[in-house]
Short mmCIF file of C-alpha atoms and ligand atoms in Angstrom, two decimals:
data_model
loop_
_atom_site.label_atom_id
_atom_site.label_comp_id
_atom_site.label_asym_id
_atom_site.label_seq_id
_atom_site.Cartn_x
_atom_site.Cartn_y
_atom_site.Cartn_z
CA MET A 8 5.61 47.43 -12.79
CA PHE A 9 6.61 44.15 -14.38
CA ASP A 10 8.07 42.67 -11.18
CA LYS A 11 4.96 43.48 -9.27
CA LEU A 12 2.81 41.95 -11.94
CA ARG A 13 4.96 38.83 -12.18
CA ASN A 14 4.91 38.37 -8.40
CA ALA A 15 1.19 38.72 -8.28
CA PHE A 16 0.88 36.25 -11.10
CA SER A 17 3.00 33.68 -9.34
CA SER A 18 1.09 34.03 -6.10
CA ALA A 19 -2.16 33.67 -8.00
CA VAL A 20 -0.82 30.53 -9.58
CA LYS A 21 0.23 29.16 -6.18
CA SER A 22 -3.15 29.79 -4.68
CA LEU A 23 -4.72 27.74 -7.43
CA GLY A 24 -2.36 24.86 -6.81
CA GLU A 25 -1.59 22.22 -4.28
CA LYS A 26 0.06 22.24 -0.92
CA GLU A 27 1.88 19.82 1.31
CA LEU A 28 -0.06 19.55 4.56
CA LYS A 29 1.79 20.68 7.68
CA GLU A 30 0.85 20.03 11.29
CA LYS A 31 -0.16 23.68 11.61
CA ASP A 32 -2.74 23.40 8.79
CA ILE A 33 -4.30 20.37 10.45
CA ASP A 34 -4.29 22.02 13.88
CA GLU A 35 -6.23 24.96 12.51
CA VAL A 36 -9.03 22.77 11.23
CA LEU A 37 -8.93 20.49 14.25
CA SER A 38 -9.40 23.33 16.70
CA GLU A 39 -12.94 23.82 15.35
CA LEU A 40 -13.58 20.09 15.31
CA GLU A 41 -12.30 19.70 18.85
CA VAL A 42 -15.12 21.85 20.18
CA ALA A 43 -17.70 19.83 18.28
CA LEU A 44 -16.25 16.55 19.58
CA LEU A 45 -16.16 17.83 23.16
CA GLU A 46 -19.75 18.92 22.85
CA SER A 47 -20.55 15.41 21.67
CA ASP A 48 -19.04 13.96 24.89
CA VAL A 49 -15.92 12.50 23.33
CA ALA A 50 -13.30 12.33 26.09
CA THR A 51 -10.45 14.85 25.81
CA GLU A 52 -7.87 12.07 25.95
CA VAL A 53 -9.57 10.38 23.02
CA ILE A 54 -9.74 13.64 21.06
CA ASP A 55 -5.97 14.00 21.50
CA MET A 56 -5.45 10.43 20.30
CA LEU A 57 -7.64 11.05 17.25
CA LYS A 58 -5.74 14.25 16.48
CA ASP A 59 -2.41 12.46 16.65
CA ASP A 60 -3.68 9.68 14.39
CA LEU A 61 -4.95 12.20 11.90
CA LYS A 62 -1.66 14.07 11.83
CA LYS A 63 0.22 10.84 11.22
CA GLN A 64 -2.10 10.13 8.33
CA LEU A 65 -2.16 13.56 6.75
CA VAL A 66 1.07 15.46 7.42
CA GLY A 67 3.02 15.46 4.17
CA ALA A 68 -0.02 14.69 2.01
CA THR A 69 -0.41 16.88 -1.03
CA VAL A 70 -3.84 18.43 -1.21
CA GLN A 71 -5.68 21.15 -3.08
CA LYS A 72 -5.18 24.27 -0.97
CA ASP A 73 -8.81 25.28 -0.94
CA LYS A 74 -9.87 21.84 0.27
CA ILE A 75 -7.70 21.45 3.36
CA SER A 76 -10.56 21.93 5.79
CA TYR A 77 -12.82 19.56 3.90
CA ILE A 78 -10.15 16.90 3.62
CA VAL A 79 -9.13 17.05 7.29
CA LYS A 80 -12.76 16.79 8.38
CA GLN A 81 -13.55 13.97 6.01
CA ASN A 82 -10.46 12.07 7.11
CA LEU A 83 -11.42 12.40 10.75
CA ARG A 84 -14.85 11.05 9.96
CA GLN A 85 -13.32 8.31 7.85
CA SER A 86 -10.81 7.29 10.50
CA ILE A 87 -13.54 7.09 13.15
CA SER A 88 -15.63 5.06 10.74
CA SER A 89 -12.67 2.70 10.08
CA MET A 90 -12.10 2.43 13.82
CA PHE A 91 -15.69 1.19 14.27
CA ASP A 92 -15.25 -1.21 11.35
CA ALA A 93 -12.03 -2.60 12.81
CA ALA A 94 -13.80 -3.26 16.12
CA GLY A 95 -15.99 -5.72 14.21
CA GLU A 96 -19.53 -6.86 14.87
CA ILE A 97 -21.07 -9.65 16.89
CA ASP A 98 -24.18 -11.39 15.65
CA ILE A 99 -25.56 -12.32 19.02
CA LEU A 100 -28.76 -13.94 17.80
CA SER A 101 -26.89 -16.28 15.43
CA ASN A 102 -24.43 -17.16 18.19
CA ILE A 103 -27.29 -18.01 20.57
CA GLU A 104 -28.84 -20.14 17.87
CA MET A 105 -25.58 -22.03 17.34
CA LYS A 106 -25.30 -22.81 21.03
CA ARG A 107 -28.93 -23.84 21.18
CA GLU A 108 -28.31 -26.31 18.37
CA LYS A 109 -25.53 -27.81 20.50
CA GLY A 110 -27.92 -27.97 23.47
CA GLU A 111 -25.96 -25.42 25.48
CA PRO A 112 -27.01 -22.10 26.98
CA TYR A 113 -25.43 -18.86 25.72
CA ILE A 114 -24.00 -17.04 28.71
CA VAL A 115 -23.81 -13.25 28.84
CA SER A 116 -22.34 -11.23 31.71
CA PHE A 117 -23.05 -7.51 32.05
CA MET A 118 -20.54 -5.30 33.81
CA GLY A 119 -19.95 -1.63 34.43
CA ILE A 120 -19.73 1.03 37.07
CA ASN A 121 -22.74 1.62 39.36
CA GLY A 122 -25.71 3.39 37.86
CA THR A 123 -24.73 2.99 34.22
CA GLY A 124 -27.81 0.85 33.53
CA LYS A 125 -26.73 -2.80 33.77
CA THR A 126 -29.86 -4.08 35.48
CA THR A 127 -32.23 -2.10 33.25
CA THR A 128 -30.32 -3.25 30.17
CA ILE A 129 -30.59 -6.90 31.22
CA ALA A 130 -34.36 -6.48 31.46
CA LYS A 131 -34.44 -4.87 28.00
CA PHE A 132 -32.21 -7.58 26.60
CA ALA A 133 -34.37 -10.36 28.04
CA ASN A 134 -37.35 -8.72 26.38
CA PHE A 135 -35.43 -8.47 23.09
CA LEU A 136 -34.55 -12.19 23.29
CA ARG A 137 -38.15 -13.12 23.94
CA GLU A 138 -39.19 -11.13 20.86
CA HIS A 139 -36.76 -13.32 18.92
CA LYS A 140 -38.18 -16.49 20.48
CA PHE A 141 -35.25 -17.22 22.79
CA SER A 142 -35.75 -18.10 26.44
CA ALA A 143 -33.61 -16.63 29.25
CA VAL A 144 -32.78 -17.00 32.91
CA ILE A 145 -31.38 -14.13 34.97
CA ALA A 146 -28.64 -14.50 37.60
CA ALA A 147 -28.99 -11.89 40.38
CA ALA A 148 -25.24 -11.71 40.91
CA ASP A 149 -25.21 -8.23 42.43
CA THR A 150 -25.36 -9.43 46.00
CA TYR A 151 -23.69 -6.26 47.30
CA ARG A 152 -25.95 -3.23 46.70
CA ALA A 153 -29.03 -2.98 48.89
CA GLY A 154 -32.14 -3.33 46.77
CA ALA A 155 -30.30 -4.81 43.79
CA ILE A 156 -31.90 -8.27 44.14
CA GLU A 157 -35.42 -6.82 44.54
CA GLN A 158 -34.88 -4.55 41.53
CA ILE A 159 -33.89 -7.33 39.14
CA SER A 160 -36.53 -9.67 40.62
CA GLU A 161 -39.19 -7.07 39.84
CA HIS A 162 -38.09 -6.91 36.20
CA ALA A 163 -38.01 -10.72 35.98
CA SER A 164 -41.50 -10.98 37.36
CA ARG A 165 -42.85 -8.31 34.96
CA LEU A 166 -41.24 -10.07 32.04
CA ASN A 167 -42.20 -13.48 33.36
CA ILE A 168 -38.61 -14.71 33.27
CA LYS A 169 -36.96 -17.11 35.69
CA ILE A 170 -34.48 -15.56 38.13
CA ILE A 171 -31.84 -17.31 40.24
CA ALA A 172 -30.99 -15.39 43.42
CA GLN A 173 -29.45 -15.99 46.83
CA ASN A 174 -29.05 -13.74 49.86
CA TYR A 175 -27.13 -10.49 50.00
CA GLY A 176 -23.49 -11.09 50.72
CA SER A 177 -23.44 -14.51 49.05
CA ASP A 178 -20.86 -15.36 46.41
CA PRO A 179 -21.93 -13.80 43.08
CA ALA A 180 -19.94 -16.41 41.13
CA ALA A 181 -21.97 -19.15 42.84
CA VAL A 182 -25.23 -17.40 41.86
CA ALA A 183 -24.05 -17.21 38.27
CA ARG A 184 -23.03 -20.87 38.27
CA ASP A 185 -26.44 -21.89 39.66
CA ALA A 186 -28.14 -19.98 36.86
CA VAL A 187 -26.02 -21.76 34.25
CA LEU A 188 -26.85 -25.14 35.81
CA TYR A 189 -30.53 -24.22 35.79
CA ALA A 190 -30.33 -23.24 32.12
CA LYS A 191 -28.62 -26.49 31.21
CA SER A 192 -31.11 -28.65 33.07
CA HIS A 193 -34.16 -26.72 31.79
CA ARG A 194 -32.89 -26.12 28.26
CA VAL A 195 -33.00 -22.35 28.59
CA ASP A 196 -31.30 -20.60 25.67
CA CYS A 197 -29.61 -17.76 27.49
CA VAL A 198 -28.18 -16.87 30.90
CA LEU A 199 -28.03 -13.14 31.71
CA ILE A 200 -25.78 -12.27 34.65
CA ASP A 201 -26.37 -9.02 36.54
CA THR A 202 -23.26 -7.88 38.43
CA ALA A 203 -22.50 -5.25 41.04
CA GLY A 204 -21.32 -1.78 39.99
CA ARG A 205 -19.64 -0.90 43.23
CA MET A 206 -17.79 -2.69 46.02
CA GLN A 207 -15.65 -1.47 48.91
CA THR A 208 -12.87 -0.76 46.45
CA SER A 209 -12.53 -0.81 42.72
CA LYS A 210 -10.07 -3.70 43.07
CA ASN A 211 -12.66 -5.74 44.99
CA LEU A 212 -15.17 -5.09 42.24
CA MET A 213 -12.76 -6.09 39.49
CA ASP A 214 -11.75 -9.24 41.40
CA GLN A 215 -15.38 -10.19 41.90
CA ILE A 216 -16.27 -9.75 38.23
CA SER A 217 -13.14 -11.58 37.15
CA LYS A 218 -14.11 -14.47 39.42
CA ILE A 219 -17.64 -14.67 37.96
CA ASN A 220 -16.19 -14.72 34.45
CA LYS A 221 -13.69 -17.38 35.42
CA VAL A 222 -16.30 -19.64 37.00
CA VAL A 223 -18.96 -19.50 34.26
CA ASN A 224 -16.78 -18.55 31.26
CA PRO A 225 -19.39 -16.37 29.48
CA ASP A 226 -19.80 -16.52 25.72
CA LEU A 227 -20.20 -12.77 25.73
CA LYS A 228 -18.88 -10.23 28.23
CA LEU A 229 -20.59 -6.90 27.83
CA PHE A 230 -19.47 -3.57 29.21
CA VAL A 231 -22.36 -1.22 29.97
CA GLY A 232 -21.31 2.41 29.62
CA ASP A 233 -23.26 5.56 30.20
CA ALA A 234 -23.47 8.02 27.31
CA LEU A 235 -23.46 10.86 29.81
CA ALA A 236 -20.21 9.87 31.49
CA GLY A 237 -18.01 12.00 29.18
CA ASN A 238 -14.37 11.88 30.24
CA ASP A 239 -15.06 9.19 32.89
CA THR A 240 -16.04 6.75 30.17
CA VAL A 241 -12.41 6.32 29.15
CA SER A 242 -11.11 5.35 32.59
CA GLN A 243 -14.10 3.07 33.22
CA ALA A 244 -13.84 1.31 29.88
CA ARG A 245 -10.09 0.96 30.20
CA GLU A 246 -10.22 -0.49 33.73
CA PHE A 247 -12.99 -2.99 32.96
CA PHE A 248 -11.27 -3.96 29.75
CA ASN A 249 -7.94 -4.57 31.48
CA TYR A 250 -9.58 -6.90 33.96
CA THR A 251 -12.17 -8.64 31.84
CA LYS A 252 -11.25 -8.24 28.15
CA PHE A 253 -14.93 -7.68 27.46
CA ASP A 254 -16.21 -8.49 23.95
CA GLY A 255 -18.45 -5.52 23.29
CA ALA A 256 -20.28 -2.61 24.84
CA ILE A 257 -23.77 -1.24 25.29
CA LEU A 258 -24.12 2.51 25.58
CA THR A 259 -27.07 3.51 27.74
CA LYS A 260 -28.94 6.80 28.13
CA SER A 261 -28.37 7.75 24.52
CA ASP A 262 -31.85 9.26 24.65
CA ALA A 263 -30.78 11.76 27.31
CA ASP A 264 -29.02 15.00 26.55
CA ALA A 265 -25.95 13.26 25.20
CA ARG A 266 -24.61 13.12 21.67
CA GLY A 267 -23.04 9.71 22.03
CA GLY A 268 -19.38 10.64 21.76
CA ALA A 269 -18.78 8.14 24.58
CA ALA A 270 -19.15 5.44 21.92
CA ILE A 271 -16.06 6.81 20.18
CA SER A 272 -14.18 6.85 23.49
CA ILE A 273 -15.05 3.23 24.29
CA VAL A 274 -14.16 1.91 20.85
CA LYS A 275 -10.95 3.92 20.68
CA VAL A 276 -9.71 2.72 24.05
CA THR A 277 -10.77 -0.93 23.78
CA SER A 278 -11.15 -1.70 20.05
CA ARG A 279 -14.38 -3.49 20.95
CA PRO A 280 -17.66 -2.80 19.16
CA ILE A 281 -20.69 -0.98 20.49
CA LEU A 282 -23.50 -3.48 20.05
CA TYR A 283 -26.60 -1.76 21.38
CA LEU A 284 -27.79 1.62 22.52
CA GLY A 285 -30.11 2.15 25.45
CA VAL A 286 -32.53 4.82 24.31
CA GLY A 287 -35.03 5.09 27.16
CA GLN A 288 -36.40 3.49 30.26
CA GLU A 289 -38.86 1.08 28.72
CA TYR A 290 -38.21 -2.54 27.80
CA LYS A 291 -38.41 -1.80 24.11
CA ASP A 292 -35.74 0.93 24.38
CA LEU A 293 -32.75 -1.11 23.24
CA LYS A 294 -31.60 -0.50 19.69
CA PRO A 295 -28.83 -2.19 17.70
CA PHE A 296 -25.98 0.25 17.20
CA ASP A 297 -25.79 1.60 13.66
CA LYS A 298 -22.46 3.15 12.71
CA ASP A 299 -23.74 5.29 9.85
CA SER A 300 -26.54 6.93 11.79
CA PHE A 301 -24.15 7.41 14.69
CA LEU A 302 -21.59 9.21 12.50
CA GLU A 303 -24.37 11.33 11.11
CA MET A 304 -25.42 12.26 14.62
CA ILE A 305 -21.88 13.35 15.50
CA PHE A 306 -20.74 14.90 12.22
CA GLY A 307 -24.00 15.69 10.48
CA PRO A 308 -25.07 14.28 7.14
CA GLN A 309 -22.31 13.19 4.80
CA GLN A 310 -22.42 15.87 2.16
CA THR A 311 -20.43 18.75 0.79
CA SER A 312 -19.09 21.11 3.40
CA PRO A 313 -20.10 24.82 3.42
CA GLU A 314 -16.97 25.77 1.52
CA MET A 315 -17.86 23.21 -1.12
CA MET A 316 -21.33 24.70 -1.33
CA ILE A 317 -19.80 28.10 -2.02
CA GLN A 318 -17.67 26.67 -4.80
CA SER A 319 -20.65 24.95 -6.27
CA LYS A 320 -22.14 28.34 -7.05
CA GLU A 321 -19.42 28.68 -9.65
CA LYS A 322 -19.51 25.11 -10.93
CA SER A 323 -22.39 22.76 -11.10
CA GLN A 324 -23.27 21.22 -7.74
CA GLU A 325 -23.12 17.69 -8.98
CA ARG A 326 -19.72 17.96 -10.60
CA THR A 327 -18.21 19.55 -7.51
CA GLU A 328 -19.56 16.86 -5.21
CA GLN A 329 -18.24 14.09 -7.41
CA LYS A 330 -14.79 15.62 -7.65
CA GLU A 331 -14.51 16.18 -3.89
CA THR A 332 -15.50 12.64 -3.08
CA LEU A 333 -12.88 11.31 -5.43
CA GLU A 334 -10.12 13.62 -4.25
CA GLU A 335 -10.91 12.67 -0.70
CA LYS A 336 -10.46 9.03 -1.63
CA VAL A 337 -7.03 9.72 -3.04
CA ILE A 338 -5.91 11.35 0.18
CA VAL A 339 -7.24 8.51 2.29
CA ALA A 340 -5.64 5.98 -0.01
CA GLU A 341 -2.29 7.70 -0.06
CA GLN A 342 -2.03 8.38 3.62
CA SER A 343 -3.86 5.83 5.67
CA GLY A 344 -2.58 2.61 4.20
CA LYS A 345 -6.05 1.33 4.98
CA LYS A 346 -8.59 0.10 2.46
CA ILE A 347 -9.83 2.87 0.28
CA PRO A 348 -13.36 3.89 1.21
CA GLU A 349 -16.00 2.59 -1.14
CA PRO A 350 -17.04 5.09 -3.76
CA LYS A 351 -20.28 6.92 -3.28
CA LEU A 352 -20.71 7.22 -7.03
CA GLY A 353 -21.26 3.54 -7.65
CA SER A 354 -18.73 3.76 -10.46
CA ARG A 355 -16.39 1.10 -9.16
CA ASP A 356 -16.97 -2.52 -8.54
CA GLU A 357 -17.57 -3.04 -4.83
CA SER A 358 -16.45 -6.62 -5.08
CA LYS A 359 -12.90 -5.68 -6.04
CA PRO A 360 -10.60 -8.47 -4.86
CA ASP A 361 -8.75 -7.88 -1.60
CA ASP A 362 -5.35 -8.21 -3.22
CA THR A 363 -5.84 -5.11 -5.36
CA THR A 364 -2.86 -2.98 -4.50
CA GLN A 365 -3.26 0.51 -3.07
CA GLN A 366 -1.24 1.78 -6.02
CA GLU A 367 -3.64 0.37 -8.58
CA VAL A 368 -6.65 1.72 -6.79
CA LYS A 369 -5.04 5.13 -6.36
CA GLN A 370 -4.27 5.21 -10.06
CA GLU A 371 -7.83 4.29 -10.84
CA ILE A 372 -9.18 7.07 -8.66
CA LYS A 373 -6.79 9.59 -10.13
CA GLN A 374 -8.00 8.62 -13.58
CA GLU A 375 -11.56 9.15 -12.43
CA ILE A 376 -10.65 12.62 -11.26
CA ASN A 377 -8.97 13.44 -14.53
CA GLN A 378 -11.91 12.14 -16.48
CA GLU A 379 -14.15 14.28 -14.34
CA LYS A 380 -12.09 17.33 -15.14
CA LYS A 381 -11.87 16.76 -18.89
CA PRO A 382 -15.25 17.95 -20.13
CA GLU A 383 -14.77 21.20 -18.23
CA SER A 384 -11.52 22.17 -19.89
CA LYS A 385 -9.39 21.03 -22.78
CA GLN A 386 -6.27 22.30 -21.03
CA THR A 387 -3.68 20.01 -19.48
CA PRO A 388 -3.63 19.87 -15.66
CA GLU A 389 -0.53 22.12 -15.58
CA GLU A 390 -2.26 24.70 -17.75
CA GLU A 391 -5.27 24.58 -15.48
CA GLU A 392 -3.13 25.41 -12.53
CA ASP A 393 -1.21 28.24 -14.21
CA PRO A 394 -3.51 30.65 -16.00
CA PHE A 395 -0.48 32.29 -17.68
CA SER A 396 0.98 29.05 -18.93
CA GLY A 397 2.07 29.35 -22.56
CA ILE A 398 2.19 33.16 -22.58
CA ALA A 399 5.69 34.54 -23.21
CA THR A 400 7.11 36.75 -20.50
CA ASN A 401 7.80 39.60 -22.92
CA ASP A 402 4.14 39.51 -24.03
CA ILE A 403 3.07 39.89 -20.41
CA GLU A 404 5.57 42.73 -20.01
CA LYS A 405 4.44 44.47 -23.19
CA TYR A 406 0.79 44.06 -22.34
CA SER A 407 1.24 45.40 -18.82
CA ASP A 408 3.11 48.44 -20.13
CA LEU A 409 0.63 49.16 -22.91
CA PHE A 410 -2.47 48.84 -20.79
CA ASP A 411 -1.06 49.83 -17.40
CA VAL A 412 -2.37 46.67 -15.78
CA PRO A 413 -2.25 46.33 -11.98
CA PRO A 414 -1.57 42.90 -10.44
CA PRO A 415 -4.57 40.57 -10.23
CA GLU A 416 -5.89 40.17 -6.71
CA ASN A 417 -7.39 36.75 -6.91
CA ASP A 418 -7.57 33.60 -9.03
CA ASN A 419 -10.52 34.74 -11.10
CA GLU A 420 -8.83 38.00 -11.96
CA ALA A 421 -5.66 36.13 -12.90
CA ARG A 422 -7.64 33.85 -15.20
CA ARG A 423 -9.48 36.76 -16.80
CA LEU A 424 -6.27 38.67 -17.27
CA ALA A 425 -4.55 35.69 -18.89
CA ALA A 426 -7.54 35.27 -21.23
CA SER A 427 -7.33 38.95 -22.18
CA ILE A 428 -3.61 38.66 -22.92
CA ARG A 429 -4.24 35.58 -25.07
CA LYS A 430 -6.96 37.42 -26.98
CA TRP A 431 -4.70 40.45 -27.41
CA ILE A 432 -1.98 38.18 -28.84
CA SER A 433 -4.40 36.46 -31.22
CA ASP A 434 -5.69 39.90 -32.32
CA GLY A 435 -2.17 40.76 -33.40
CA ARG A 436 -1.12 42.66 -30.24
CA PRO A 437 -2.98 45.91 -31.00
CA LYS A 438 -1.96 49.13 -29.23
CA PRO A 439 -4.63 50.66 -26.99
CA LYS A 440 -5.85 53.17 -29.59
CA GLU A 441 -6.07 50.40 -32.19
CA THR A 442 -8.78 48.64 -30.23
CA THR A 443 -12.00 48.96 -32.17
CA VAL A 444 -15.25 50.19 -30.69
CA GLU A 445 -16.83 46.80 -31.37
CA GLU A 446 -14.06 44.95 -29.58
CA GLU A 447 -14.36 47.26 -26.63
CA ALA A 448 -18.11 46.70 -26.43
CA GLU A 449 -17.61 42.96 -26.75
CA GLU A 450 -15.08 42.81 -23.95
CA LYS A 451 -17.19 45.03 -21.73
CA GLU A 452 -19.98 42.52 -22.06
CA GLU A 453 -17.73 39.81 -20.61
CA MET A 454 -17.03 41.85 -17.54
CA THR A 455 -19.03 41.40 -14.39
CA VAL A 456 -17.76 44.51 -12.61
CA SER A 457 -20.54 46.53 -10.99
CA GLU A 458 -21.16 50.09 -12.10
CA ASP A 459 -19.50 51.80 -9.13
CA GLU A 460 -16.47 49.50 -9.32
CA LYS A 461 -15.81 50.19 -12.97
CA PRO A 462 -12.46 51.90 -13.39
CA LYS A 463 -12.63 55.05 -15.47
CA LYS A 464 -9.53 54.33 -17.54
CA LYS A 465 -9.14 51.97 -20.47
CA ARG A 466 -7.72 49.21 -18.22
CA SER A 467 -11.28 48.54 -17.13
CA LEU A 468 -11.42 46.36 -20.21
CA PHE A 469 -9.49 43.68 -18.38
CA GLY A 470 -11.72 43.30 -15.37
CA TRP A 471 -9.67 43.40 -12.20
CA GLY A 472 -12.46 45.01 -10.19
CA LYS A 473 -12.62 43.85 -6.59
CA LYS A 474 -15.35 41.43 -5.63
N1 GTP B 15 -32.99 7.61 30.04
C1 GTP B 15 -32.44 6.41 30.22
N2 GTP B 15 -32.26 5.95 31.46
C2 GTP B 15 -31.71 4.74 31.62
C3 GTP B 15 -31.28 3.97 30.53
N3 GTP B 15 -30.74 2.84 31.01
C4 GTP B 15 -30.84 2.90 32.35
N4 GTP B 15 -31.42 4.04 32.73
C5 GTP B 15 -31.70 4.49 34.09
O1 GTP B 15 -30.49 4.56 34.81
C6 GTP B 15 -30.72 4.31 36.17
C7 GTP B 15 -29.74 3.27 36.66
O2 GTP B 15 -30.03 2.04 36.01
P1 GTP B 15 -29.65 0.64 36.63
O3 GTP B 15 -30.07 -0.37 35.62
O4 GTP B 15 -30.17 0.49 38.01
O5 GTP B 15 -28.09 0.77 36.67
P2 GTP B 15 -27.02 -0.29 37.22
O6 GTP B 15 -25.85 -0.20 36.36
O7 GTP B 15 -27.65 -1.62 37.36
O8 GTP B 15 -26.68 0.33 38.62
P3 GTP B 15 -26.09 -0.46 39.91
O9 GTP B 15 -26.96 -1.62 40.14
O10 GTP B 15 -26.12 0.52 41.02
O11 GTP B 15 -24.71 -0.85 39.58
C8 GTP B 15 -32.16 3.87 36.28
O12 GTP B 15 -32.94 4.95 36.72
C9 GTP B 15 -32.54 3.51 34.85
O13 GTP B 15 -33.90 3.70 34.59
C10 GTP B 15 -31.47 4.51 29.21
O14 GTP B 15 -31.11 3.93 28.17
N5 GTP B 15 -32.06 5.73 29.12
MG1 MG B 16 -27.83 -2.96 38.92
#
């Protein structure tokens, strides 16, 4: 009887405690996430890369057992968020302004595979520039695809913007150069270069685009990717990046039935930022990319996970949320070696100097967690983890013999049982028949066992009824 009880006690203690994360634990959580990422159009190759990164970050981390899923998910979200941050931002309007002040045009080339939306995006971008009081000239440098020159000319005429074009088959780099010369001589703020999306071979296309870039040396080389391209996005982005070292990307067709995971693929493969999203077929349908709303679209709102919600039924919602956020920060701090995410609680100074060591910040966060825990319990952390801490083994043995106690089946039962043993000790270790009627009534009141679960024997006093 005693061995069984002791074993059950120790397993109850373990389940309350911490665990070192193994690859297997992370795989379990990631298998659910993988489906969600695939459904969001993140390329499979990129999902594998993200999984590997996450394992490198988390394997060996010590986490609360019941929070593994939450922590893995939050770290994935956090590492994608950091990836976007690391790609940086480009303030195009300020850069145009700076060039204007020097009396030079700001040159932008748009490149991407056929049909991704280059020409449409140029028209939207010209409209966006006009709204910000910048003038533009368009270079019709797709001299390959039939209809390409007419298409961009139509947009230019609707927007009342100058276009520089030559015949089909002429040198696109020469068209681009003419547009730049026009901009310089007419003091136009911006040159927007439309390029072909397909040539006889991919190599021809890449050579042509490389030549344009070499001749006019754009201030900004933009890759136009299609949100619907899924797995193809990776190979497209990689190939264009290898040839052109583009500075940023625009993701089109984000309004269509796509969840935008292609943005993750592009940033992961190229470490270049997504600058704008195409969200429709009208000129106004170009929106600056916003990382936070994007992450929300992919992962849902940043809040407690369902398992946290369940816990919060036992504790107050607010306390649980605060504790999870802080514990998450510890894991990120310990494992990623990256800057600790800013607190959501507003409790720490956001302007903390950059040279603050990880160790100091970790310590600070741990203190926050401990402070959070204090009002709830006066016990030490060890005592919190082990409900039987401080109770002598022979008291447990005696109690189990006297009251014929079966092993607890979960953490709550273990806690209740430990409390009952403590009370029994403080009452002077009474034998079963010594228990007074009042005491029995009092203890019964503490129990939450339903009528049909109530054991018939005296051991029902100690509440190990199944949930
Ligand atoms: N729904 C939606 N459609 C878009 C968006 N951007 C472009 N399109 C459509 O995508 C199609 C192709 O757009 P284009 O601008 O011609 O694409 P392109 O990259 O210039 O294609 P090529 O010239 O063949 O290389 C057109 O029907 C556009 O209207 C967008 O953000 N949302
Ligand atoms: Mg085009």
